[in-house]
mmCIF file with all atom_site columns, N, CA and C in Angstrom:
data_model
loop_
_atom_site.group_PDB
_atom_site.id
_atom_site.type_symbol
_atom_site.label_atom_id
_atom_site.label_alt_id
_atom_site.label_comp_id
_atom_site.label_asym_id
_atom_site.label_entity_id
_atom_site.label_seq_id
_atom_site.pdbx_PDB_ins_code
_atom_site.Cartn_x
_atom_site.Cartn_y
_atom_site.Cartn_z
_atom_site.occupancy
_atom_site.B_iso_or_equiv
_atom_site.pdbx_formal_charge
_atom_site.auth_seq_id
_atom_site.auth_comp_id
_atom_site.auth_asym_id
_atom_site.auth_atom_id
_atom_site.pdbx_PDB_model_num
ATOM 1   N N  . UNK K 1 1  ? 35.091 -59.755 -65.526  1.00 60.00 ? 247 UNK K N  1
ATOM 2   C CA . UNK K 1 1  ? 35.999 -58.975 -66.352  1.00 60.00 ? 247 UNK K CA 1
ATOM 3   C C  . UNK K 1 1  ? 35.426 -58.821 -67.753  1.00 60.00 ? 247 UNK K C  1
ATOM 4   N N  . UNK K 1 2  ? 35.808 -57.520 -68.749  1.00 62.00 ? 248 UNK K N  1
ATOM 5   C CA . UNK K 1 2  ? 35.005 -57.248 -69.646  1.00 62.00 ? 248 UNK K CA 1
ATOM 6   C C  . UNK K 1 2  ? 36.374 -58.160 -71.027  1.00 62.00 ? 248 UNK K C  1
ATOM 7   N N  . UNK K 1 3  ? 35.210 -58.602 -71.462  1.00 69.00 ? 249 UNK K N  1
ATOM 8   C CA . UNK K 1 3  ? 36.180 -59.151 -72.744  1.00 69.00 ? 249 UNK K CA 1
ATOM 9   C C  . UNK K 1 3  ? 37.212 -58.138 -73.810  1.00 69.00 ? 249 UNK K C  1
ATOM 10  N N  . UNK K 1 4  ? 38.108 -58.863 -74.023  1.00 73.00 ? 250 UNK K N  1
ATOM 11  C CA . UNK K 1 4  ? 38.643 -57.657 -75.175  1.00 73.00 ? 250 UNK K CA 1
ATOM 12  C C  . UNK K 1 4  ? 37.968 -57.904 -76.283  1.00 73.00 ? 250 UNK K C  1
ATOM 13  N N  . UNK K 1 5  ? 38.323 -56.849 -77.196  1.00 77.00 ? 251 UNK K N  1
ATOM 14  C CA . UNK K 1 5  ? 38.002 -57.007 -78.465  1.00 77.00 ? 251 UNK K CA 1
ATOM 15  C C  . UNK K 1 5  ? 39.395 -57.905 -79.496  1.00 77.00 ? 251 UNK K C  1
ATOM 16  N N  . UNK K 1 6  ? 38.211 -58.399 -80.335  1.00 82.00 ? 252 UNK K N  1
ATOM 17  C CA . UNK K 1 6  ? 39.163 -59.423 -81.401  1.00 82.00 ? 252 UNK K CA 1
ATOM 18  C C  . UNK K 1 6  ? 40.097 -57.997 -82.033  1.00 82.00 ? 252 UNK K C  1
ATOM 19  N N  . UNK K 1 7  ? 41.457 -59.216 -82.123  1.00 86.00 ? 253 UNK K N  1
ATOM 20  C CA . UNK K 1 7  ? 42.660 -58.424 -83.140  1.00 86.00 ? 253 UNK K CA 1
ATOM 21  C C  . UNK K 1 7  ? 41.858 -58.095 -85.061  1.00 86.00 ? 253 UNK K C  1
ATOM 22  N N  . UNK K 1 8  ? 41.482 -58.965 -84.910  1.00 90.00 ? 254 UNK K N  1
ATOM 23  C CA . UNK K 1 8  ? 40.669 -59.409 -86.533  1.00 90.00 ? 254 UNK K CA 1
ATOM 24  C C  . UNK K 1 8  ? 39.052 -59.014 -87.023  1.00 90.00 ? 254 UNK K C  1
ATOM 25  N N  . UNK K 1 9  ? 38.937 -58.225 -87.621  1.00 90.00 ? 255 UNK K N  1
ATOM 26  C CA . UNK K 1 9  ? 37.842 -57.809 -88.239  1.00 90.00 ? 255 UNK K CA 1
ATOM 27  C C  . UNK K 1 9  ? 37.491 -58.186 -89.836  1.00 90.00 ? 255 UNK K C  1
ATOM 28  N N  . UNK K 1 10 ? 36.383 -58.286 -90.099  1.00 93.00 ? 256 UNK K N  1
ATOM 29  C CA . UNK K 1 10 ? 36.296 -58.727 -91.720  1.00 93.00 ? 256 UNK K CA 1
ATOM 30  C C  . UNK K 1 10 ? 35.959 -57.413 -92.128  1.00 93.00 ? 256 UNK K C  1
ATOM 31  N N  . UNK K 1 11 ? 36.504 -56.812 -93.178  1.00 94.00 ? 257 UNK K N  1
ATOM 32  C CA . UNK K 1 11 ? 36.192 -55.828 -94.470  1.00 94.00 ? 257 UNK K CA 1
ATOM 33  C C  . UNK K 1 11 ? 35.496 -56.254 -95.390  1.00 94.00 ? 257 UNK K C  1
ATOM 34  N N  . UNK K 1 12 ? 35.489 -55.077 -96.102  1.00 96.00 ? 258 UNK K N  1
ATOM 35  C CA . UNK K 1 12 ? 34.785 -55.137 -97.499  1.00 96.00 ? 258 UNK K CA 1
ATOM 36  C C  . UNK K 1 12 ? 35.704 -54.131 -98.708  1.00 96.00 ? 258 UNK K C  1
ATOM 37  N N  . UNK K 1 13 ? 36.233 -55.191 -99.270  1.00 97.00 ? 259 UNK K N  1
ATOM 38  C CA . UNK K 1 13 ? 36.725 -54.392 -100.088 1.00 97.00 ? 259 UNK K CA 1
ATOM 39  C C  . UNK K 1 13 ? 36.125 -53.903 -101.381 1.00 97.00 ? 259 UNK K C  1
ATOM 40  N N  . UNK K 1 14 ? 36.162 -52.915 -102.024 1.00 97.00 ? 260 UNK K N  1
ATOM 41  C CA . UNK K 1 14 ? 35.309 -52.637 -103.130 1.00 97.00 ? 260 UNK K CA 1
ATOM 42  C C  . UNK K 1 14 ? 35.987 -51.878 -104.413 1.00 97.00 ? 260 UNK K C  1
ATOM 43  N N  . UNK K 1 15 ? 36.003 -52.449 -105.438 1.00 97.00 ? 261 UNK K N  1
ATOM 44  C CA . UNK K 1 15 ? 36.352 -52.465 -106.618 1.00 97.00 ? 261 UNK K CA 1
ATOM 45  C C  . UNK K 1 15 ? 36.304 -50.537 -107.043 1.00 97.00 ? 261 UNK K C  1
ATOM 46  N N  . UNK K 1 16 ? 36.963 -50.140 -107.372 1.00 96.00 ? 262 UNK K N  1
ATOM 47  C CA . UNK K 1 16 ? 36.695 -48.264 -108.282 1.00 96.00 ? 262 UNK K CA 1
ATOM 48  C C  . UNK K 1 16 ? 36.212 -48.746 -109.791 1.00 96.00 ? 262 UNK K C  1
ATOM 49  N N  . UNK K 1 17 ? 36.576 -49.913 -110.643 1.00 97.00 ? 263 UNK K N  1
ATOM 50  C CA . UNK K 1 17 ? 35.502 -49.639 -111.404 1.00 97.00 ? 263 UNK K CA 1
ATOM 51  C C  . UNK K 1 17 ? 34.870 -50.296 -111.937 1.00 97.00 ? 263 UNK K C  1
ATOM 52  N N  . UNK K 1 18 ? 34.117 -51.336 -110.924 1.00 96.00 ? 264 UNK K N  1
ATOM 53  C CA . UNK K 1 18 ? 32.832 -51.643 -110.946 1.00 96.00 ? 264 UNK K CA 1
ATOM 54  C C  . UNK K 1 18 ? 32.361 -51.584 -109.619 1.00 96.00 ? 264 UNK K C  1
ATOM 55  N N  . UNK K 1 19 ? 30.854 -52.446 -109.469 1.00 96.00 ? 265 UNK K N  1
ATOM 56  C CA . UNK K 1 19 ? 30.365 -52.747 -108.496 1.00 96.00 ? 265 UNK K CA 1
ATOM 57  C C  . UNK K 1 19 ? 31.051 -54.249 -107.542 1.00 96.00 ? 265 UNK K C  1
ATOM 58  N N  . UNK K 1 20 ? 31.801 -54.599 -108.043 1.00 97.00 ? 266 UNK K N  1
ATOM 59  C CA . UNK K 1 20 ? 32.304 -55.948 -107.278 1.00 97.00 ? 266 UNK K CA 1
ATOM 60  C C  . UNK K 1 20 ? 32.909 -55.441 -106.077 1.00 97.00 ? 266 UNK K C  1
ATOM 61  N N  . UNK K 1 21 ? 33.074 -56.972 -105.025 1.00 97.00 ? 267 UNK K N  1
ATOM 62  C CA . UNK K 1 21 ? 33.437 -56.734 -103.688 1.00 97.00 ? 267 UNK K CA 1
ATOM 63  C C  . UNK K 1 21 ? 34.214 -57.784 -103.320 1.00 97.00 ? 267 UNK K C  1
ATOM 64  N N  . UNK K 1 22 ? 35.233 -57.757 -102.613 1.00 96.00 ? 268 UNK K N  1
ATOM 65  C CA . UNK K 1 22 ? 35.944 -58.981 -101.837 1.00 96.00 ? 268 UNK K CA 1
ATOM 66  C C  . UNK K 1 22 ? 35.615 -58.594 -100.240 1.00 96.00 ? 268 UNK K C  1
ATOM 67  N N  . UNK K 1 23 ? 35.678 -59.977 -100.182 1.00 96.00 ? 269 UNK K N  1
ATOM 68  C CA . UNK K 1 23 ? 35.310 -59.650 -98.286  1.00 96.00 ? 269 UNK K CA 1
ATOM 69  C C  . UNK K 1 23 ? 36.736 -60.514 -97.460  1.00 96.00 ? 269 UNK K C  1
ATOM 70  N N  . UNK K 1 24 ? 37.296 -59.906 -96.851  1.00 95.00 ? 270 UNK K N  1
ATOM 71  C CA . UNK K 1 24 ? 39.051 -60.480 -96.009  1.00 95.00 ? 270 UNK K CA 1
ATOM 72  C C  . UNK K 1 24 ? 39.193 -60.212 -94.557  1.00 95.00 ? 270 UNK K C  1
ATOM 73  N N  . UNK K 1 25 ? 39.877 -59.982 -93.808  1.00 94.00 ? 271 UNK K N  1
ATOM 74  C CA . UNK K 1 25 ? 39.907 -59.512 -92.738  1.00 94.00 ? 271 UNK K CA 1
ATOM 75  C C  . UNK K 1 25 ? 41.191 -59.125 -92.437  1.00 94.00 ? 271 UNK K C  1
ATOM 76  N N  . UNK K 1 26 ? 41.188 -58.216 -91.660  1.00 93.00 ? 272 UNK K N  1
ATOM 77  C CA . UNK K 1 26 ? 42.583 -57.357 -91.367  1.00 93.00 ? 272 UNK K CA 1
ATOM 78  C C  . UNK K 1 26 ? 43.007 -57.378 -90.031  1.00 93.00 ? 272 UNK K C  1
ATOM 79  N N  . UNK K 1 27 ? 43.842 -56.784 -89.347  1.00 92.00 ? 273 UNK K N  1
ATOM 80  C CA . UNK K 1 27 ? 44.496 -56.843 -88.151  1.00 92.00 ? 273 UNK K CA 1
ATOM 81  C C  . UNK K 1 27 ? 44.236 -55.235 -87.779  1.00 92.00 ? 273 UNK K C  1
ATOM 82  N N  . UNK K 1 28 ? 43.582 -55.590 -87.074  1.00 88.00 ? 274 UNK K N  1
ATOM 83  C CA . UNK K 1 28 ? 43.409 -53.942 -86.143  1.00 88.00 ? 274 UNK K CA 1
ATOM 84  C C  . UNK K 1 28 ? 44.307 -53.380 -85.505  1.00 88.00 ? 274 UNK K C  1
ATOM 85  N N  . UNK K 1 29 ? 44.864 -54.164 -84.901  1.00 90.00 ? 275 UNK K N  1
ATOM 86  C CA . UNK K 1 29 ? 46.344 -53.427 -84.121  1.00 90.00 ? 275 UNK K CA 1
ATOM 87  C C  . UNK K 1 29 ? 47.706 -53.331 -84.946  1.00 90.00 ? 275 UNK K C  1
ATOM 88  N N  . UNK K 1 30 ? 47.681 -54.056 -85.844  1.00 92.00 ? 276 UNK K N  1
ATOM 89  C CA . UNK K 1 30 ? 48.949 -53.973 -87.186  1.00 92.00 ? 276 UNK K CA 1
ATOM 90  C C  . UNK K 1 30 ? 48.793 -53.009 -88.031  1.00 92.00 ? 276 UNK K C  1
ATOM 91  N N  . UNK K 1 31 ? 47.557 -53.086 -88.108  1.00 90.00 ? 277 UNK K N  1
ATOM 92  C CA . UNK K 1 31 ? 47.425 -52.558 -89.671  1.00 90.00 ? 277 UNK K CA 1
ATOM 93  C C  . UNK K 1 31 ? 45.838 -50.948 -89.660  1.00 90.00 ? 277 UNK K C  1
ATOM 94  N N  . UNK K 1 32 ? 46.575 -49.807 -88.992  1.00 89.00 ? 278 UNK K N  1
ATOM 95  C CA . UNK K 1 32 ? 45.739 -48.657 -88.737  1.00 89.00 ? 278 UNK K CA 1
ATOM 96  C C  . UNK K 1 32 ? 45.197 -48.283 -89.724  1.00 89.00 ? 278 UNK K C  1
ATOM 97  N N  . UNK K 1 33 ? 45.692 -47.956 -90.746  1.00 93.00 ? 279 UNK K N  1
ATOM 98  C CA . UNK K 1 33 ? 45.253 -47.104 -92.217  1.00 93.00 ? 279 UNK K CA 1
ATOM 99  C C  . UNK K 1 33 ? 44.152 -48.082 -92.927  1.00 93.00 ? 279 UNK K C  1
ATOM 100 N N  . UNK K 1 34 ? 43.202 -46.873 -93.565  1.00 93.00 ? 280 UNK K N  1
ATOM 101 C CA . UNK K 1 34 ? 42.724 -48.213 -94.683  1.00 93.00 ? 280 UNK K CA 1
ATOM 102 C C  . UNK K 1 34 ? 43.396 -48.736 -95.859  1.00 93.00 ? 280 UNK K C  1
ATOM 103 N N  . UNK K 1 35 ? 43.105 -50.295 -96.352  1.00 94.00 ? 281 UNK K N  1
ATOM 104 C CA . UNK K 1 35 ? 43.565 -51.260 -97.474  1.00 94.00 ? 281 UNK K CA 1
ATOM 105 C C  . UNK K 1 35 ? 43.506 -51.050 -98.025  1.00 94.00 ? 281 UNK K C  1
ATOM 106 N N  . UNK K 1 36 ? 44.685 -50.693 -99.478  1.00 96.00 ? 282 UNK K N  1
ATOM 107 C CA . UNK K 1 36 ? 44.310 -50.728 -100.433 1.00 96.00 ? 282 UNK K CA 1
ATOM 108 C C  . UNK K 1 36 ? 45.010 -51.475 -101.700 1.00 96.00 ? 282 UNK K C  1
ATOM 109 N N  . UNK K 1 37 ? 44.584 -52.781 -102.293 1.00 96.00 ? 283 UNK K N  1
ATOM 110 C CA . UNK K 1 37 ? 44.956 -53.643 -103.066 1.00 96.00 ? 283 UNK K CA 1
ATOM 111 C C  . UNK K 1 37 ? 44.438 -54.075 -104.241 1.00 96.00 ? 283 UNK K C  1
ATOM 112 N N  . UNK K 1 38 ? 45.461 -54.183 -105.401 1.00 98.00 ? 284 UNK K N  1
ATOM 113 C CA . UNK K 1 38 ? 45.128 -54.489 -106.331 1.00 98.00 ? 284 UNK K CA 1
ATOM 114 C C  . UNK K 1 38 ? 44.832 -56.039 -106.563 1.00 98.00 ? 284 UNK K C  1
ATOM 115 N N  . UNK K 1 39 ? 43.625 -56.260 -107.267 1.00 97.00 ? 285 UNK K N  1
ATOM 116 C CA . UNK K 1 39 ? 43.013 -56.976 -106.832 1.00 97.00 ? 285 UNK K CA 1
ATOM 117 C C  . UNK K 1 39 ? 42.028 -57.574 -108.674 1.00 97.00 ? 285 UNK K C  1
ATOM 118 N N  . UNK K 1 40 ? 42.052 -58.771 -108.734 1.00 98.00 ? 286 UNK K N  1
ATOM 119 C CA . UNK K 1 40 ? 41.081 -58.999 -110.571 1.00 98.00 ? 286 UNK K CA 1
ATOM 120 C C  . UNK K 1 40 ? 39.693 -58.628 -109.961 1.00 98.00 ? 286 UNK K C  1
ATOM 121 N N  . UNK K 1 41 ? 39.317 -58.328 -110.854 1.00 98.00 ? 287 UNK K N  1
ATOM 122 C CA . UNK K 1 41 ? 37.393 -57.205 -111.181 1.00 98.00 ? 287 UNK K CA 1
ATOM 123 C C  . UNK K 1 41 ? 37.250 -58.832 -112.456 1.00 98.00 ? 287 UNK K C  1
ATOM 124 N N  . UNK K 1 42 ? 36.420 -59.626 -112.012 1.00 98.00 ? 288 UNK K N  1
ATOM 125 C CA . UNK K 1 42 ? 35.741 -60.413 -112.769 1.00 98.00 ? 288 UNK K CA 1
ATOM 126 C C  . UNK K 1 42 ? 34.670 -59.561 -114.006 1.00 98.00 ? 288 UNK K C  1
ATOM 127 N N  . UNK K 1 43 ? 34.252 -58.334 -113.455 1.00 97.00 ? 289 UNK K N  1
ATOM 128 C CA . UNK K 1 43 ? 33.440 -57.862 -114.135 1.00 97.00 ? 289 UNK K CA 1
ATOM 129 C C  . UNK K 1 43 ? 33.630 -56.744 -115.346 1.00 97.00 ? 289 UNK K C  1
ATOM 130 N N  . UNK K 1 44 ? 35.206 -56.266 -115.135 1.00 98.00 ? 290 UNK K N  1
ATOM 131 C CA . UNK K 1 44 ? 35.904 -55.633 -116.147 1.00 98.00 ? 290 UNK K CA 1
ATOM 132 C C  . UNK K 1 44 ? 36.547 -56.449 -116.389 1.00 98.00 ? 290 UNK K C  1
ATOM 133 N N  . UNK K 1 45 ? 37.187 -57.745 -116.225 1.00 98.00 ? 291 UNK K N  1
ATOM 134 C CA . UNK K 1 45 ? 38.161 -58.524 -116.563 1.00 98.00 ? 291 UNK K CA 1
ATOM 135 C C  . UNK K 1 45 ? 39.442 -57.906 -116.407 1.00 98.00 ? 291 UNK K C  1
ATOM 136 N N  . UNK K 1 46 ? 39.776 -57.074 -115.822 1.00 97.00 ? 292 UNK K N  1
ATOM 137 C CA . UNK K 1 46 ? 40.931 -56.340 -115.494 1.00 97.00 ? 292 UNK K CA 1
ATOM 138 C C  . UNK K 1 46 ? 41.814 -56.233 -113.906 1.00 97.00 ? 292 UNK K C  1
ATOM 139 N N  . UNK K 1 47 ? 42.974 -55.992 -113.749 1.00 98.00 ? 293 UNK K N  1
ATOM 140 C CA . UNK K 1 47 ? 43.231 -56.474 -112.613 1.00 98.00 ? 293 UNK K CA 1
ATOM 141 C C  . UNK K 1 47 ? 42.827 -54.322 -111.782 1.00 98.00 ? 293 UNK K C  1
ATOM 142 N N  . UNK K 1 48 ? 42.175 -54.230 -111.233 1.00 98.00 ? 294 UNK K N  1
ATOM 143 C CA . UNK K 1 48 ? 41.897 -52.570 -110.828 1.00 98.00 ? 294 UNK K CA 1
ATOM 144 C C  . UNK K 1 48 ? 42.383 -52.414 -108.778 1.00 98.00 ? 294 UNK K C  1
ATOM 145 N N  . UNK K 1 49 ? 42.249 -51.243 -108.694 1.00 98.00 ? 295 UNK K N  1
ATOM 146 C CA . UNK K 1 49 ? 42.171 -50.997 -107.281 1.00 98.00 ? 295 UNK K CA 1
ATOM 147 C C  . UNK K 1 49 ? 41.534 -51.249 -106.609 1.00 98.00 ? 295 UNK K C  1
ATOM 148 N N  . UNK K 1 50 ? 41.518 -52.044 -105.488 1.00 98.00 ? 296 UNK K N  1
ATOM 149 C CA . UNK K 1 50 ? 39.981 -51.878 -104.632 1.00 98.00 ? 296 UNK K CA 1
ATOM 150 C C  . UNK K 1 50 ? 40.859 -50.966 -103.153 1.00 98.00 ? 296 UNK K C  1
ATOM 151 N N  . UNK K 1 51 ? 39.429 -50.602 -102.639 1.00 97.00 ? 297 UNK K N  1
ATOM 152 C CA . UNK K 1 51 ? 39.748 -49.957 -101.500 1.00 97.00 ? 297 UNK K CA 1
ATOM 153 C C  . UNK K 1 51 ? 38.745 -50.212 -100.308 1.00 97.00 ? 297 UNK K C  1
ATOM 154 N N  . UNK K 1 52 ? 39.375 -50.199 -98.951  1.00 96.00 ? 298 UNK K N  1
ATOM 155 C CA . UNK K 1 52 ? 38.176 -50.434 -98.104  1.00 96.00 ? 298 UNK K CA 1
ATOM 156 C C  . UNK K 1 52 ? 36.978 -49.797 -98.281  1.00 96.00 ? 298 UNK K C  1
ATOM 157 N N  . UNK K 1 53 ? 35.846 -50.751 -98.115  1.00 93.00 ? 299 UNK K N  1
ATOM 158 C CA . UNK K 1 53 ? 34.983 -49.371 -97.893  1.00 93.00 ? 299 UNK K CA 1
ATOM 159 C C  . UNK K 1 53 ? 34.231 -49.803 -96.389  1.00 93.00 ? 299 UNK K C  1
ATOM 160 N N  . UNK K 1 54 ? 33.886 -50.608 -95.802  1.00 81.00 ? 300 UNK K N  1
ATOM 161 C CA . UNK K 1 54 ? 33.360 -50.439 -94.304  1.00 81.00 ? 300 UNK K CA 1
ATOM 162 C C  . UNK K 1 54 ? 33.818 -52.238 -93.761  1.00 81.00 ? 300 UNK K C  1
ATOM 163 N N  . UNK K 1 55 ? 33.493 -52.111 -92.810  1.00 71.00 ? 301 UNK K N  1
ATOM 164 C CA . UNK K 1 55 ? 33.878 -52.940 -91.450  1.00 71.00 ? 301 UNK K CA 1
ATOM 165 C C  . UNK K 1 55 ? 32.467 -53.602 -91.443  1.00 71.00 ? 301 UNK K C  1
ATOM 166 N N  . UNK K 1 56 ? 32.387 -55.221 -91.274  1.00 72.00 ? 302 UNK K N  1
ATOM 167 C CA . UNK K 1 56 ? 30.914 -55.705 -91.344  1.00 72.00 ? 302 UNK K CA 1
ATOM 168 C C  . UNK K 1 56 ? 31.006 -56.485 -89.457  1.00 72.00 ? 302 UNK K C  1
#
């Protein structure tokens, strides 16, 4: 029998304004749309948007 696939995938979330990244994992069958959370930017010192950007 062929295995299923995991409920859980890790992301990459990525900062709009800088280069920073958080890496989390989401629920594939809960959660269809991409993430998008506000989130602290160590590198602006500010709390900004991040948004998915790919599936690792």
């Amino acid at each position: 029998m062929a295995k299923a696939k995991e409920a859980r995938s890790t992301i990459k979330l990525k900062s709009e304004a800088s280069d920073h990244c958080y890496f989390t994992e989401k629920n594939r069958n809960n959660t269809k749309e991409r993430i998008q959370l506000r989130k602290y930017d160590p590198i602006v010192r500010k709390v900004v948007m991040y948004k998915e950007a790919s599936k690792l």
